[in-house]
PDB file of C-alpha atoms in Angstrom:
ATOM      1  CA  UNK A   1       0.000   0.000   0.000  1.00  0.00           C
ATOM      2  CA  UNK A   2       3.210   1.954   0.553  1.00  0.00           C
ATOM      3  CA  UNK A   3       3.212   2.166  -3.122  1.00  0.00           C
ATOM      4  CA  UNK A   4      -0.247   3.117  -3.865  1.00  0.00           C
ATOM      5  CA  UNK A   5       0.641   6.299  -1.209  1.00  0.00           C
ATOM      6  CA  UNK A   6       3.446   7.350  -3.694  1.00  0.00           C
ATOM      7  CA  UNK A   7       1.546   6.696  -6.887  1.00  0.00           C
ATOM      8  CA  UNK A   8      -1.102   9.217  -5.478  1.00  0.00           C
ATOM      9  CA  UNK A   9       1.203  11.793  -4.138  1.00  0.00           C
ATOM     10  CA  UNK A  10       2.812  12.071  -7.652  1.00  0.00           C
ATOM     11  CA  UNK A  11       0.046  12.231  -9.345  1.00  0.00           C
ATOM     12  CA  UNK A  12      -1.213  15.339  -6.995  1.00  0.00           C
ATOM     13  CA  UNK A  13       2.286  16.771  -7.510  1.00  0.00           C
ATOM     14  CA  UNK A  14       1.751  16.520 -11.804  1.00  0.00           C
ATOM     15  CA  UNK A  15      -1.852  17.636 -11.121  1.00  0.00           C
ATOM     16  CA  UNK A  16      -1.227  21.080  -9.136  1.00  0.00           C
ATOM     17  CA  UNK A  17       2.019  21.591 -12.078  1.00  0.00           C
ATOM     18  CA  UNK A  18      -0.819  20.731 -14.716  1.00  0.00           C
ATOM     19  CA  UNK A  19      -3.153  23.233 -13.194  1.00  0.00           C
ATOM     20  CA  UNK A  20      -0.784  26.240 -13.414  1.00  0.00           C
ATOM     21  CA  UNK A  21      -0.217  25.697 -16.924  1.00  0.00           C
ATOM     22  CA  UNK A  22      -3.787  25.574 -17.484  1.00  0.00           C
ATOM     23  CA  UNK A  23      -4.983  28.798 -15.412  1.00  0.00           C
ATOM     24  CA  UNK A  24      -1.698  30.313 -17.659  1.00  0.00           C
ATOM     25  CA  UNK A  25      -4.261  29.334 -20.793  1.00  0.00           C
ATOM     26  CA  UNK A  26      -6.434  32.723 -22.095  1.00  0.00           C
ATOM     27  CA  UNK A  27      -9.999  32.169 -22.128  1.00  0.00           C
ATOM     28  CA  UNK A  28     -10.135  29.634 -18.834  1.00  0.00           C
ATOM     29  CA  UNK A  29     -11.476  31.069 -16.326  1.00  0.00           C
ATOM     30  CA  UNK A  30     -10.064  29.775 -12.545  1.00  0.00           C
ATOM     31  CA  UNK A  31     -13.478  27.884 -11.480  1.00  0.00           C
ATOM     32  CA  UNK A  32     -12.706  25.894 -15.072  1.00  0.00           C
ATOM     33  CA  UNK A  33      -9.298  25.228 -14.127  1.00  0.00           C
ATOM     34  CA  UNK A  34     -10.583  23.901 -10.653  1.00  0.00           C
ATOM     35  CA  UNK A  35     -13.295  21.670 -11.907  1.00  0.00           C
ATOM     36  CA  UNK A  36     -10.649  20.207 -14.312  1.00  0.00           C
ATOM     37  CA  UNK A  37      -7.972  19.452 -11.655  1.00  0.00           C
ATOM     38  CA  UNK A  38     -10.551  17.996  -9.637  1.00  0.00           C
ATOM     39  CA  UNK A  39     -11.672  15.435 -12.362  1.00  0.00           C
ATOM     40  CA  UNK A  40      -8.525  14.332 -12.856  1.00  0.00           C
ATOM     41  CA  UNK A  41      -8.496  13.535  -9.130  1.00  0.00           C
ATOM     42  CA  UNK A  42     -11.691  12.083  -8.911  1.00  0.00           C
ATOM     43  CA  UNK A  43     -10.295   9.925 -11.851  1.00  0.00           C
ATOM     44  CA  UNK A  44      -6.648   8.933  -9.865  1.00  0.00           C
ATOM     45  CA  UNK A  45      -8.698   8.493  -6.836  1.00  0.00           C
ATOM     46  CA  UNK A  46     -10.882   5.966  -8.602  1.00  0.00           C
ATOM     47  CA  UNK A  47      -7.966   4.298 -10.360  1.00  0.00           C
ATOM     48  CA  UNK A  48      -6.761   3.626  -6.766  1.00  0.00           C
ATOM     49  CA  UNK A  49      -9.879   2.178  -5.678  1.00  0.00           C
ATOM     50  CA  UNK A  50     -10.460  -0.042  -8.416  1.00  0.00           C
ATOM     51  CA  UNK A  51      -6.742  -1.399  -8.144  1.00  0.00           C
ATOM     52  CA  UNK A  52      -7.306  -2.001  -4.436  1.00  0.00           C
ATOM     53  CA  UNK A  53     -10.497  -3.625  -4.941  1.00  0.00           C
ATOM     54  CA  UNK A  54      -8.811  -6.266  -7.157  1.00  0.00           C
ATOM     55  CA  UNK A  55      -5.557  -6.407  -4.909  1.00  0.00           C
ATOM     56  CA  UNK A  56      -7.975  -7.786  -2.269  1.00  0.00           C
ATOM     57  CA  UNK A  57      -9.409 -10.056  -4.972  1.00  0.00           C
ATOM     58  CA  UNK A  58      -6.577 -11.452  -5.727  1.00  0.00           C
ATOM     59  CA  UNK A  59      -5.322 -11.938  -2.285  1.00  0.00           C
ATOM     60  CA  UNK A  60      -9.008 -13.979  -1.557  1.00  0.00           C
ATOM     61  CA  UNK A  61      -8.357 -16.065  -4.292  1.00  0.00           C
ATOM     62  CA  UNK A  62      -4.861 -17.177  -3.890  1.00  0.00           C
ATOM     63  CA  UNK A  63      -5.635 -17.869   0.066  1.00  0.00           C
ATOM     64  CA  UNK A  64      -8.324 -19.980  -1.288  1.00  0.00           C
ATOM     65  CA  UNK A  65      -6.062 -22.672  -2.205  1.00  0.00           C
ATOM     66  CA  UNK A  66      -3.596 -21.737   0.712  1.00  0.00           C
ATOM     67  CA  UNK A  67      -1.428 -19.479  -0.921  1.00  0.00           C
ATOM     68  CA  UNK A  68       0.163 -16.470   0.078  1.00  0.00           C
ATOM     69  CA  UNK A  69       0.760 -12.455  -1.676  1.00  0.00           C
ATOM     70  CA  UNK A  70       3.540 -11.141  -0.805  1.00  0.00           C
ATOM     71  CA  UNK A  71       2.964  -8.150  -3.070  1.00  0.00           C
ATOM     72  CA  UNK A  72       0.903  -5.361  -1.422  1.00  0.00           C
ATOM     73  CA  UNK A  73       0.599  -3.283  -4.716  1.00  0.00           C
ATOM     74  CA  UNK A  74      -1.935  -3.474  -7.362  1.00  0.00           C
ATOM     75  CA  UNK A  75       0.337  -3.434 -10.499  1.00  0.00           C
ATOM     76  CA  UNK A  76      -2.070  -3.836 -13.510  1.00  0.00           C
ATOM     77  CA  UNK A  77      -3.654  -7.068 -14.645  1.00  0.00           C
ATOM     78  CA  UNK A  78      -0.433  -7.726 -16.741  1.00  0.00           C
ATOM     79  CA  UNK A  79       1.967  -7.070 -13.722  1.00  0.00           C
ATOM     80  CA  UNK A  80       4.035  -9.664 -12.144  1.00  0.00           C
ATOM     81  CA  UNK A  81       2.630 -10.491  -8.247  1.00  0.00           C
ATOM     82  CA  UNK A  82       4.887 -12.393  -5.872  1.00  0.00           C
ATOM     83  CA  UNK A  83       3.703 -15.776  -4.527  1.00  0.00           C
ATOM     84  CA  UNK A  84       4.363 -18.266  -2.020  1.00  0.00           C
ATOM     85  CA  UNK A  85       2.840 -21.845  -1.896  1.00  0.00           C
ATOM     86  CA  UNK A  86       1.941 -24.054   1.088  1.00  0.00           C
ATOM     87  CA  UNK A  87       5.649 -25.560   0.431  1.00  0.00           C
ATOM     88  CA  UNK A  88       7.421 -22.493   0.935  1.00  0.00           C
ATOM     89  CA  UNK A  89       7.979 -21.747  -2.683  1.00  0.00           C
ATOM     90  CA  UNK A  90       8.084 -18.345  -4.421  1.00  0.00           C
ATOM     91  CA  UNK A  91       7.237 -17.327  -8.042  1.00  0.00           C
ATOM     92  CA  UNK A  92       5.244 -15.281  -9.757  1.00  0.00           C
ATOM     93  CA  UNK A  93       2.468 -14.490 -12.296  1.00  0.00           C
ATOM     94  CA  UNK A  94       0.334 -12.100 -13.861  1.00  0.00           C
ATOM     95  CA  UNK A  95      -2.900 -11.070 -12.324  1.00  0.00           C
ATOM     96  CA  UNK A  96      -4.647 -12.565 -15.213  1.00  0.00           C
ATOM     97  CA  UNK A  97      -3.680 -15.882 -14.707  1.00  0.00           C
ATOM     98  CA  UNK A  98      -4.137 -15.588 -11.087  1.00  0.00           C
ATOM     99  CA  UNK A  99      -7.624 -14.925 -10.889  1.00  0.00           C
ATOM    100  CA  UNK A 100      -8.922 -16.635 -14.190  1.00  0.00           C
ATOM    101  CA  UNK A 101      -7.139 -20.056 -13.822  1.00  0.00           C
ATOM    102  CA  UNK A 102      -5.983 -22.654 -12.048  1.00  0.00           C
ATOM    103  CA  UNK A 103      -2.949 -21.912  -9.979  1.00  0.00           C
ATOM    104  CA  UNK A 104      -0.255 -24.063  -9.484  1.00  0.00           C
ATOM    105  CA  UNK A 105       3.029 -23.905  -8.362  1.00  0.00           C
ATOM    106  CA  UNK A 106       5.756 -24.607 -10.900  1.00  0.00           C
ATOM    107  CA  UNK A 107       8.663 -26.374  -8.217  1.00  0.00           C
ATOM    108  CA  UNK A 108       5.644 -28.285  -6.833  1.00  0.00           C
ATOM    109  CA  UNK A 109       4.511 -29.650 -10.289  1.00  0.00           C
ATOM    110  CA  UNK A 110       8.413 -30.400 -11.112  1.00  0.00           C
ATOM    111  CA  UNK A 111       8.922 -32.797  -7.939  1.00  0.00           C
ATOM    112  CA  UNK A 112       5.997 -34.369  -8.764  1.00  0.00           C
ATOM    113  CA  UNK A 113       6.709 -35.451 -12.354  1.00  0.00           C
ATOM    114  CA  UNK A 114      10.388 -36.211 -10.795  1.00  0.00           C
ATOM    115  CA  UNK A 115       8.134 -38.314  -8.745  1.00  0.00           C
ATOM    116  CA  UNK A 116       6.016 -40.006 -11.297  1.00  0.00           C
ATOM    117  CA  UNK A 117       9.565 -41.076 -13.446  1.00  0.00           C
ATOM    118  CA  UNK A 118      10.960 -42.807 -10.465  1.00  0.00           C
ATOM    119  CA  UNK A 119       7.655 -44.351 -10.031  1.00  0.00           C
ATOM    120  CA  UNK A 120       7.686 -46.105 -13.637  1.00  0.00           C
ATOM    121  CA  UNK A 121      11.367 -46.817 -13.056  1.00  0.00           C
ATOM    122  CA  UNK A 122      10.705 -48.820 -10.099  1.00  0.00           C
ATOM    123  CA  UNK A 123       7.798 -50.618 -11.626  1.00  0.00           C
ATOM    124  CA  UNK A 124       9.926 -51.776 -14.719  1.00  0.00           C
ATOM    125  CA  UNK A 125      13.218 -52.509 -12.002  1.00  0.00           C
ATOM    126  CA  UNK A 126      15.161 -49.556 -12.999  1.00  0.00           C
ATOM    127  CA  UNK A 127      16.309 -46.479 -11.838  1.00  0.00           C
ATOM    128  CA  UNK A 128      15.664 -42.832 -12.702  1.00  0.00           C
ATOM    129  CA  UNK A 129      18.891 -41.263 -12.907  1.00  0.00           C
ATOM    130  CA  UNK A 130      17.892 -37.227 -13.047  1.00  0.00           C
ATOM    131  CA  UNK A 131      17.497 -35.010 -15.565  1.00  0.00           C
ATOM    132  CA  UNK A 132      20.099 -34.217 -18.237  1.00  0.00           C
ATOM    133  CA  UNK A 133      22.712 -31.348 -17.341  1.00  0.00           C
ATOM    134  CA  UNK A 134      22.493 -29.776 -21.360  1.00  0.00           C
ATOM    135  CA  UNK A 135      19.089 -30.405 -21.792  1.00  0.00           C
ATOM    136  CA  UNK A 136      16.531 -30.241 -18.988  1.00  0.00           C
ATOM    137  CA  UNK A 137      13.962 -31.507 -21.282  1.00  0.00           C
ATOM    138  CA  UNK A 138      15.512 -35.239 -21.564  1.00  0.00           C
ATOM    139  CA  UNK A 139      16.126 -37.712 -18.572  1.00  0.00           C
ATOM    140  CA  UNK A 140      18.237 -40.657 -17.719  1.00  0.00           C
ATOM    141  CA  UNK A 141      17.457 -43.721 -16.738  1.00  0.00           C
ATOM    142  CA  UNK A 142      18.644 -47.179 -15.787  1.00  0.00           C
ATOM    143  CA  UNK A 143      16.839 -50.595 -16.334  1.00  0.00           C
ATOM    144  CA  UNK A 144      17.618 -53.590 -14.453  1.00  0.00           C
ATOM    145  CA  UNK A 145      20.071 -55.199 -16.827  1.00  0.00           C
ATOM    146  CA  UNK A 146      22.629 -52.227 -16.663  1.00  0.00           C
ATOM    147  CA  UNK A 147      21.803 -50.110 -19.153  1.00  0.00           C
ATOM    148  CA  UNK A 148      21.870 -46.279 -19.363  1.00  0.00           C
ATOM    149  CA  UNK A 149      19.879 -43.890 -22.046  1.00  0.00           C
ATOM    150  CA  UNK A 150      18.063 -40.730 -22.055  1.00  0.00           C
ATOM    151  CA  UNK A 151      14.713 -40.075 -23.049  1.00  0.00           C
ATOM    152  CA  UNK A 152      11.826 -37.359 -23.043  1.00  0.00           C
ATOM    153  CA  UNK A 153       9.837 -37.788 -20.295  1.00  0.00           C
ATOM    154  CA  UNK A 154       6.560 -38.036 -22.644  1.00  0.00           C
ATOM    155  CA  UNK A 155       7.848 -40.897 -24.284  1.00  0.00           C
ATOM    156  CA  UNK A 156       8.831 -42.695 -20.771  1.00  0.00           C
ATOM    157  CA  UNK A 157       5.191 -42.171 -19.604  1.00  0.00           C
ATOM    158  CA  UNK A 158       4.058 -43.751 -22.649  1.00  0.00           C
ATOM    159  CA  UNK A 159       6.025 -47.024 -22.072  1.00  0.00           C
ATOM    160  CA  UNK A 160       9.120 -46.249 -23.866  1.00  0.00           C
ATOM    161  CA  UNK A 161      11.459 -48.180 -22.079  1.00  0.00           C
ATOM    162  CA  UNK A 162      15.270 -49.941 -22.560  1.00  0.00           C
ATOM    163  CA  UNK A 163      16.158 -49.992 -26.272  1.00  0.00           C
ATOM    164  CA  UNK A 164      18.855 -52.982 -25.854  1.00  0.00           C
ATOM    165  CA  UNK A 165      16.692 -55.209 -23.245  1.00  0.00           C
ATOM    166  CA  UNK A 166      14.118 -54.790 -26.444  1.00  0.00           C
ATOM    167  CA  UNK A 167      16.229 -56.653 -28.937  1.00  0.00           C
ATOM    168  CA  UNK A 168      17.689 -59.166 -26.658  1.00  0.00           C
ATOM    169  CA  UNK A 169      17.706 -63.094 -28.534  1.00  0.00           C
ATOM    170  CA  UNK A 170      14.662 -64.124 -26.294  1.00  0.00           C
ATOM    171  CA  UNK A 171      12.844 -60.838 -27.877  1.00  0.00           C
ATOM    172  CA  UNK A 172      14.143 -61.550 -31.451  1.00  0.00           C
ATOM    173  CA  UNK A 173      13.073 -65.318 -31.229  1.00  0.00           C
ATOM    174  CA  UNK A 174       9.437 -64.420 -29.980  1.00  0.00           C
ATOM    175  CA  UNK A 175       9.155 -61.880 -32.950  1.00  0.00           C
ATOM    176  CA  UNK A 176      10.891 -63.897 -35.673  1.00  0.00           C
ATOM    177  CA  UNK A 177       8.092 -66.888 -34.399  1.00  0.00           C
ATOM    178  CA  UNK A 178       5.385 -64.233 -35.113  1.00  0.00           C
ATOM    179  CA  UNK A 179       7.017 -63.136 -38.184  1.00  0.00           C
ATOM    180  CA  UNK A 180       6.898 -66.772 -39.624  1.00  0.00           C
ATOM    181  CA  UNK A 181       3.438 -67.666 -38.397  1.00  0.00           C
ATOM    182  CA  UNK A 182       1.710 -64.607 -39.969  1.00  0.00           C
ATOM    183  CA  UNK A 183       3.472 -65.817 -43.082  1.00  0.00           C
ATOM    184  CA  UNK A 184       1.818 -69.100 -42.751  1.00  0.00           C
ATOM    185  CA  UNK A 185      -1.595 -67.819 -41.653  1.00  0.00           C
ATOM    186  CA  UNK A 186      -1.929 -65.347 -45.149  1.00  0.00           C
ATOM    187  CA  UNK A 187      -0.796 -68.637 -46.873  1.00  0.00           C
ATOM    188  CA  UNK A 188      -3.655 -70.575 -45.718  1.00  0.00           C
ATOM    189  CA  UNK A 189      -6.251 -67.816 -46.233  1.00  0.00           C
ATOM    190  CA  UNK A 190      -5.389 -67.951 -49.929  1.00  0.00           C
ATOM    191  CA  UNK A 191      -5.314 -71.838 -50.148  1.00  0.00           C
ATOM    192  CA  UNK A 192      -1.594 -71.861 -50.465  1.00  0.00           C
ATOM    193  CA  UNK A 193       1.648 -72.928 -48.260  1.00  0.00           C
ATOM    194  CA  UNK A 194       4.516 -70.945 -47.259  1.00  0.00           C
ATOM    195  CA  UNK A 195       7.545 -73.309 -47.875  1.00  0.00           C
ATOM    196  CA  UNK A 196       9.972 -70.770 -45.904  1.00  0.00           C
ATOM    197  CA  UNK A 197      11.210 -72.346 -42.588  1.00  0.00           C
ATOM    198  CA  UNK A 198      13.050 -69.051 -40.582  1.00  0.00           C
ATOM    199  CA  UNK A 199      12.069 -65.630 -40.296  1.00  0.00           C
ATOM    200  CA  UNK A 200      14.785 -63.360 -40.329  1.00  0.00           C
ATOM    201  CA  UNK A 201      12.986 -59.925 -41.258  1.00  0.00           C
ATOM    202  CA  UNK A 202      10.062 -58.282 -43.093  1.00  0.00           C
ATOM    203  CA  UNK A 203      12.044 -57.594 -46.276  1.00  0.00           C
ATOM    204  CA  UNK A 204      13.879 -60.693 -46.479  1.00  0.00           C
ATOM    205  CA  UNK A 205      12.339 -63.082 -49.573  1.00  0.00           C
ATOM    206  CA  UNK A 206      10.312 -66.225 -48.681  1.00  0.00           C
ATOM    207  CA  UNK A 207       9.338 -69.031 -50.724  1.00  0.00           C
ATOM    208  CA  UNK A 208       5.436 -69.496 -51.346  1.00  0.00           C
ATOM    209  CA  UNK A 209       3.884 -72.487 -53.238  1.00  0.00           C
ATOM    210  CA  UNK A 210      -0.124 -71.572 -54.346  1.00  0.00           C
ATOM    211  CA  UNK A 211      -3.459 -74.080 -54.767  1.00  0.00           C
ATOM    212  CA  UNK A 212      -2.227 -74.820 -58.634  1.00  0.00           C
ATOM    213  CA  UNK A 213       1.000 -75.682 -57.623  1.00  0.00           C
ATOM    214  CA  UNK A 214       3.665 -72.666 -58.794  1.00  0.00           C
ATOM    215  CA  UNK A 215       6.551 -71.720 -56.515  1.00  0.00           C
ATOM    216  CA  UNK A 216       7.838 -68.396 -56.372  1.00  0.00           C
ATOM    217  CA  UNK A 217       9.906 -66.280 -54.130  1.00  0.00           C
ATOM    218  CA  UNK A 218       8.647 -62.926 -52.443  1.00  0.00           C
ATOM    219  CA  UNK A 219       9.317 -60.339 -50.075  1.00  0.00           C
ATOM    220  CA  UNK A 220       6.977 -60.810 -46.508  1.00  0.00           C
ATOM    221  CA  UNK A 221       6.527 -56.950 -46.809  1.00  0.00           C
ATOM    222  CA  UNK A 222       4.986 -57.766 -50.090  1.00  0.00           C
ATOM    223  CA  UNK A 223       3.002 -60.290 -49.405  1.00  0.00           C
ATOM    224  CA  UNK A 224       1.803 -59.289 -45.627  1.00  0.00           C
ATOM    225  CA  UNK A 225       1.514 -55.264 -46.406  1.00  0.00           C
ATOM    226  CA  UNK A 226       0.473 -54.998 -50.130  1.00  0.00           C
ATOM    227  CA  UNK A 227      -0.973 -58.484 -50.546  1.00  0.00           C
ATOM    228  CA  UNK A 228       0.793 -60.014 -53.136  1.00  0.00           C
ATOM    229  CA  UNK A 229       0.023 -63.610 -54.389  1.00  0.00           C
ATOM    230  CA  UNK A 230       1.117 -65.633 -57.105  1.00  0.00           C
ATOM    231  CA  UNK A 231       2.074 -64.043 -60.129  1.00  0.00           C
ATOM    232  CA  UNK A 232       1.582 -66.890 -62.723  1.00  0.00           C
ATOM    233  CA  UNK A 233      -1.930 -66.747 -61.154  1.00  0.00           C
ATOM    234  CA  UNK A 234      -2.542 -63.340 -61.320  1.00  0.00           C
ATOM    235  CA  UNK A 235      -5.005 -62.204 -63.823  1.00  0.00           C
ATOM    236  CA  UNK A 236      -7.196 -65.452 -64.336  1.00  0.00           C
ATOM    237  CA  UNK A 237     -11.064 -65.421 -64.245  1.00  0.00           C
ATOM    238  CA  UNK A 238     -11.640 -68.132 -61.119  1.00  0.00           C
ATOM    239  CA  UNK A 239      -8.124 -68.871 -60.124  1.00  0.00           C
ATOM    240  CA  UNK A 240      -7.566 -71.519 -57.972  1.00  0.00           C
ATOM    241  CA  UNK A 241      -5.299 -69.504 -55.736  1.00  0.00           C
ATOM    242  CA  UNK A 242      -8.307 -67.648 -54.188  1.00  0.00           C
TER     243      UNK A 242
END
């Protein structure tokens, strides 16, 4: 409020200047010059008010949610207002975002994602290492094999986890058997056998034998993403291979 006082004593200071050089004006008489000075009052006055009225606002809202203001000043809606959470925190923000939305402190919302990451860590046996010194934006962790990597925290949440434990043999074996099998399975839909024994990876060529009997050799993308069939077949009214 120590502010306000100053605010208002200036203002009286540029108001009694402002009225000399208007009662130096020809054709204003001194009762104009009076009523003028005292609007501009009555304006400043009212400015003070108003600012006060939404100082208090402001501090009912933030001790809603037990904060504290520690600015006693009404600084414009725009103005920066010191804060202090129930943690003993202190930032700021704009009267704006004060009063029309949710407040929340920005060190308590930082330990609790911090909290959340060593969460998942723990839940996959691994260790959340701390942020990353040149950028705060990635994070390190550690699984329970060893390994080290850093990662955006958005991806970690998803279930982005240990690249290398992902391709370890056990891993490759379970996907190569899926690879192979979903070979097999389009085989059978189109009345055909796939003669290929391994499944190494989705571009690799595989050996395919159809209902009328031709062998040929094609790519599992091929066949599994674009649907390719036999090509000695392809193009005949009621083909067998269907």
């Amino acid at each position: 409020m120590r502010m306000a006082c100053v605010r208002n004593v200036r203002a009286l200071i540029h108001i009694q200047t402002s009225s000399s050089h208007i009662a130096q004006r020809p054709g204003i008489s001194r009762e104009g010059t009076q009523r003028m000075a005292g609007e501009r009052l009555g304006t400043i006055n009212t400015s003070a008010a108003s600012g006060a009225l939404h100082l208090a606002r402001l501090s009912q809202r933030v001790q809603q949610i037990g904060f504290a203001l520690e600015t006693t000043a009404w600084a414009g809606w725009k103005g920066s207002y010191a804060m202090r959470c129930p943690a003993g925190h202190h930032f700021k923000a704009s009267a704006t975002l004060l009063l029309h939305r949710p407040i929340h402190c920005p060190c308590c919302e930082a330990g609790s994602f911090i909290q959340r990451l060593q969460l998942l860590a723990a839940q996959k046996s691994g260790k959340y290492l701390g942020p990353c010194t040149h950028d705060p934006h990635q994070h390190r962790f550690e699984c329970a094999e060893g390994h080290t990597w850093q990662l955006v925290a958005q991806r970690a949440l998803a279930g982005v986890w240990c690249a290398k434990c992902a391709y370890r043999p056990e891993q490759k074996a379970s996907l190569y058997v899926k690879g192979l099998r979903r070979l097999q399975l389009f085989a059978e839909h189109r009345r055909g056998v796939c003669l290929a024994t391994e499944y190494t990876r989705a571009r690799s060529t595989y050996s395919f034998k159809c209902a009328r009997g031709h062998v040929w050799e094609a790519s599992g993308q091929a066949v599994l993403a674009k649907g390719e069939w036999c090509p000695e077949c392809e193009g005949l009214v009621g083909s067998a291979c269907e």
